[in-house]
Short mmCIF file of C-alpha atoms in Angstrom, two decimals:
data_model
loop_
_atom_site.label_atom_id
_atom_site.label_comp_id
_atom_site.label_asym_id
_atom_site.label_seq_id
_atom_site.Cartn_x
_atom_site.Cartn_y
_atom_site.Cartn_z
CA UNK A 1 59.61 42.62 59.21
CA UNK A 2 57.10 40.58 61.06
CA UNK A 3 53.54 41.85 61.98
CA UNK A 4 54.41 40.91 65.56
CA UNK A 5 57.53 40.94 67.45
CA UNK A 6 58.50 39.46 70.65
CA UNK A 7 61.74 38.92 72.25
CA UNK A 8 62.35 35.15 72.22
CA UNK A 9 64.63 35.32 75.55
CA UNK A 10 65.49 32.80 76.99
CA UNK A 11 64.52 34.53 80.36
CA UNK A 12 65.51 33.01 83.44
CA UNK A 13 64.31 34.63 86.76
CA UNK A 14 64.11 33.46 90.86
CA UNK A 15 61.12 32.27 92.20
CA UNK A 16 58.92 35.13 93.51
CA UNK A 17 60.25 37.77 90.96
CA UNK A 18 58.12 39.96 88.81
CA UNK A 19 58.12 38.84 85.14
CA UNK A 20 57.29 41.19 82.37
CA UNK A 21 56.88 40.07 79.02
CA UNK A 22 56.09 42.37 75.84
CA UNK A 23 55.19 42.55 72.19
CA UNK A 24 55.10 45.21 69.50
CA UNK A 25 53.31 45.01 66.44
CA UNK A 26 52.72 46.91 63.08
CA UNK A 27 49.35 46.27 61.96
CA UNK A 28 47.02 49.27 63.36
CA UNK A 29 43.90 47.12 62.39
CA UNK A 30 44.69 44.74 65.44
CA UNK A 31 41.90 45.20 68.35
CA UNK A 32 42.04 41.80 69.94
CA UNK A 33 44.88 40.86 72.26
CA UNK A 34 45.87 37.72 73.66
CA UNK A 35 48.33 35.71 75.98
CA UNK A 36 49.15 32.17 75.72
CA UNK A 37 51.14 29.90 77.70
CA UNK A 38 52.68 26.74 76.07
CA UNK A 39 54.38 24.08 78.06
CA UNK A 40 56.71 21.51 76.29
CA UNK A 41 55.08 19.24 74.09
CA UNK A 42 51.58 20.80 74.79
CA UNK A 43 49.29 22.97 72.86
CA UNK A 44 48.75 26.72 73.83
CA UNK A 45 46.88 27.71 76.97
CA UNK A 46 44.62 30.77 76.84
CA UNK A 47 45.85 33.22 79.70
CA UNK A 48 44.56 36.62 78.92
CA UNK A 49 42.20 38.18 76.40
CA UNK A 50 41.35 41.78 75.89
CA UNK A 51 39.84 43.82 73.61
CA UNK A 52 41.50 47.37 72.41
CA UNK A 53 43.42 49.46 75.07
CA UNK A 54 43.55 48.95 78.66
CA UNK A 55 44.76 46.78 81.42
CA UNK A 56 43.22 43.31 82.79
CA UNK A 57 44.09 41.62 85.72
CA UNK A 58 43.59 37.81 86.53
CA UNK A 59 45.19 36.89 89.75
CA UNK A 60 48.83 37.07 89.52
CA UNK A 61 48.33 37.99 85.67
CA UNK A 62 48.14 41.57 84.23
CA UNK A 63 47.74 42.25 80.68
CA UNK A 64 48.10 45.84 79.38
CA UNK A 65 47.43 47.10 75.87
CA UNK A 66 48.90 50.46 74.51
CA UNK A 67 47.24 50.87 70.93
CA UNK A 68 48.79 54.26 70.44
CA UNK A 69 52.24 52.67 70.83
CA UNK A 70 51.55 49.52 69.53
CA UNK A 71 52.79 47.72 72.44
CA UNK A 72 51.43 44.90 74.80
CA UNK A 73 52.65 43.44 77.92
CA UNK A 74 52.29 40.63 80.43
CA UNK A 75 53.15 40.90 83.86
CA UNK A 76 53.42 37.95 86.30
CA UNK A 77 53.57 38.59 89.91
CA UNK A 78 55.32 36.44 92.48
CA UNK A 79 56.39 34.06 89.70
CA UNK A 80 56.48 30.22 90.38
CA UNK A 81 58.43 27.51 89.05
CA UNK A 82 55.32 26.18 87.51
CA UNK A 83 55.29 29.34 85.34
CA UNK A 84 58.00 28.14 83.54
CA UNK A 85 56.74 27.84 79.93
CA UNK A 86 56.98 29.67 76.76
CA UNK A 87 54.93 32.59 76.43
CA UNK A 88 53.10 33.57 73.16
CA UNK A 89 51.46 37.04 72.37
CA UNK A 90 48.83 36.79 69.90
CA UNK A 91 46.31 39.45 68.25
CA UNK A 92 44.03 39.60 65.53
CA UNK A 93 41.83 42.20 63.57
CA UNK A 94 38.05 42.58 63.66
CA UNK A 95 35.76 41.84 60.57
CA UNK A 96 35.61 39.03 57.89
CA UNK A 97 39.40 38.66 57.12
CA UNK A 98 40.11 37.89 60.68
CA UNK A 99 37.83 34.64 61.10
CA UNK A 100 39.88 32.30 63.34
CA UNK A 101 43.21 33.99 62.50
CA UNK A 102 45.56 34.97 65.10
CA UNK A 103 48.82 36.46 64.45
CA UNK A 104 51.40 35.15 66.66
CA UNK A 105 54.57 36.38 68.21
CA UNK A 106 57.66 34.05 68.30
CA UNK A 107 57.14 33.15 71.98
CA UNK A 108 59.19 33.99 74.98
CA UNK A 109 60.96 30.92 76.76
CA UNK A 110 60.57 31.69 80.53
CA UNK A 111 62.30 30.00 83.34
CA UNK A 112 61.70 30.44 87.00
CA UNK A 113 64.20 28.71 89.32
CA UNK A 114 63.54 27.81 92.97
CA UNK B 1 33.58 20.19 79.78
CA UNK B 2 36.13 18.59 77.27
CA UNK B 3 38.29 20.23 75.68
CA UNK B 4 39.60 20.57 72.05
CA UNK B 5 40.52 16.67 71.15
CA UNK B 6 43.15 16.08 68.39
CA UNK B 7 43.94 12.78 66.99
CA UNK B 8 46.31 11.11 66.33
CA UNK B 9 48.96 12.77 68.59
CA UNK B 10 51.82 11.57 67.10
CA UNK B 11 52.84 10.26 63.55
CA UNK B 12 55.55 9.50 61.07
CA UNK B 13 55.12 9.65 57.25
CA UNK B 14 57.54 9.43 54.41
CA UNK B 15 57.73 12.04 51.87
CA UNK B 16 55.02 11.89 49.09
CA UNK B 17 52.55 10.06 51.39
CA UNK B 18 49.42 12.29 52.39
CA UNK B 19 48.20 12.53 56.01
CA UNK B 20 44.77 13.39 57.49
CA UNK B 21 44.39 14.79 61.06
CA UNK B 22 41.15 14.83 63.17
CA UNK B 23 39.91 17.67 65.54
CA UNK B 24 36.94 17.47 67.69
CA UNK B 25 36.03 20.99 68.91
CA UNK B 26 34.59 22.16 72.47
CA UNK B 27 30.93 21.19 72.77
CA UNK B 28 29.02 23.93 71.32
CA UNK B 29 31.86 25.48 69.46
CA UNK B 30 31.23 26.02 65.63
CA UNK B 31 34.39 27.44 64.65
CA UNK B 32 37.28 25.56 64.10
CA UNK B 33 40.65 26.63 62.93
CA UNK B 34 43.98 25.09 62.07
CA UNK B 35 47.67 26.20 62.60
CA UNK B 36 51.12 24.82 61.89
CA UNK B 37 53.87 25.28 64.46
CA UNK B 38 57.56 25.25 63.65
CA UNK B 39 60.51 26.19 65.63
CA UNK B 40 61.91 28.36 62.63
CA UNK B 41 58.15 29.93 61.71
CA UNK B 42 56.33 29.74 64.84
CA UNK B 43 52.51 29.39 64.92
CA UNK B 44 50.94 29.99 61.52
CA UNK B 45 47.37 30.13 60.37
CA UNK B 46 46.15 27.44 57.92
CA UNK B 47 42.45 27.98 57.73
CA UNK B 48 39.10 28.40 59.58
CA UNK B 49 35.79 26.59 59.11
CA UNK B 50 32.37 27.87 60.12
CA UNK B 51 29.02 25.72 59.33
CA UNK B 52 31.00 23.44 57.34
CA UNK B 53 32.37 26.37 55.29
CA UNK B 54 35.89 27.46 54.69
CA UNK B 55 35.76 31.31 55.70
CA UNK B 56 39.58 32.10 55.95
CA UNK B 57 42.88 30.86 54.68
CA UNK B 58 46.29 31.54 55.14
CA UNK B 59 49.39 31.49 52.98
CA UNK B 60 49.99 27.80 52.35
CA UNK B 61 50.17 25.60 49.15
CA UNK B 62 47.04 23.78 47.82
CA UNK B 63 48.51 20.51 49.30
CA UNK B 64 46.92 21.58 52.52
CA UNK B 65 43.20 21.25 52.72
CA UNK B 66 40.63 20.85 55.14
CA UNK B 67 36.98 20.17 55.84
CA UNK B 68 34.17 20.77 58.45
CA UNK B 69 31.35 18.10 59.36
CA UNK B 70 27.76 18.89 60.51
CA UNK B 71 28.95 18.13 64.10
CA UNK B 72 31.44 20.65 63.85
CA UNK B 73 34.18 18.21 63.88
CA UNK B 74 36.93 19.00 61.36
CA UNK B 75 39.62 17.41 59.48
CA UNK B 76 42.88 18.61 57.73
CA UNK B 77 44.58 16.71 54.89
CA UNK B 78 48.26 17.17 53.57
CA UNK B 79 48.96 15.72 50.46
CA UNK B 80 52.38 14.87 48.76
CA UNK B 81 54.11 15.28 52.09
CA UNK B 82 57.53 17.03 52.01
CA UNK B 83 60.29 17.26 54.69
CA UNK B 84 59.24 20.80 55.40
CA UNK B 85 55.86 19.61 56.54
CA UNK B 86 57.08 18.17 59.91
CA UNK B 87 55.47 20.24 62.49
CA UNK B 88 52.77 20.36 65.25
CA UNK B 89 49.67 20.74 63.68
CA UNK B 90 47.17 22.32 66.11
CA UNK B 91 43.40 22.74 66.09
CA UNK B 92 41.57 25.49 67.90
CA UNK B 93 37.97 26.25 68.41
CA UNK B 94 35.85 29.07 69.53
CA UNK B 95 32.27 30.01 70.33
CA UNK B 96 31.60 32.87 68.33
CA UNK B 97 30.83 33.11 64.51
CA UNK B 98 31.16 36.72 64.07
CA UNK B 99 34.22 38.67 62.92
CA UNK B 100 37.26 38.75 65.25
CA UNK B 101 38.76 35.84 66.62
CA UNK B 102 37.14 35.56 69.91
CA UNK B 103 38.71 33.23 72.62
CA UNK B 104 40.67 30.59 70.67
CA UNK B 105 41.06 27.37 72.63
CA UNK B 106 43.71 25.14 71.40
CA UNK B 107 44.11 21.01 71.24
CA UNK B 108 47.35 19.40 72.45
CA UNK B 109 48.28 18.87 68.65
CA UNK B 110 49.38 16.28 66.13
CA UNK B 111 53.16 15.93 65.89
CA UNK B 112 54.07 14.94 62.36
CA UNK B 113 57.24 13.79 61.54
CA UNK B 114 57.98 13.45 57.62
CA UNK B 115 60.95 11.15 56.69
#
């Protein structure tokens, strides 16, 4: 079983929809949680970065972390065709063994159609 | 502010050859990490360098190696290439040197094809 599980989709939604992306994880040492967006043939772009449990909002994006359930989510409001990409969750523990090391989910392919 | 720069962007090699990939981190970032991305395995951590020292390493064979220079630029090398090494190799940099990932910023990647 992978440490981080993410539904690969694909997910197709109409423009303006609310999108919900989720990951579950098994390693209770994870304390840093991130969401990346990756367009085709590009590198991952950091969207959201959170530490421990709670919510964080940035424009149309909201990240939620529930450490008790080992579950993280990314919500995209008023989705746009330009949001069409692969969304990757990533997480990391604290401490020396975590230096530079993120554990990624498989990524969810999202298509927003006009 | 310039982002993470990787060269070359694309390259084709044959089995048994070796390859060197280069990464220039964001100015002021001292930590550089390398990742391999394939359709089957996704993004996997290779290693991390800070102040010219490898501090962390993923589960890859010894054919994969790297180094960091005093200006924080980094290179990774893959020797005796195998077909399975075909992948997008991503470099990422971060500001902090302490434990925990910090905010990791990725380059566009070097796409390696092994024939």
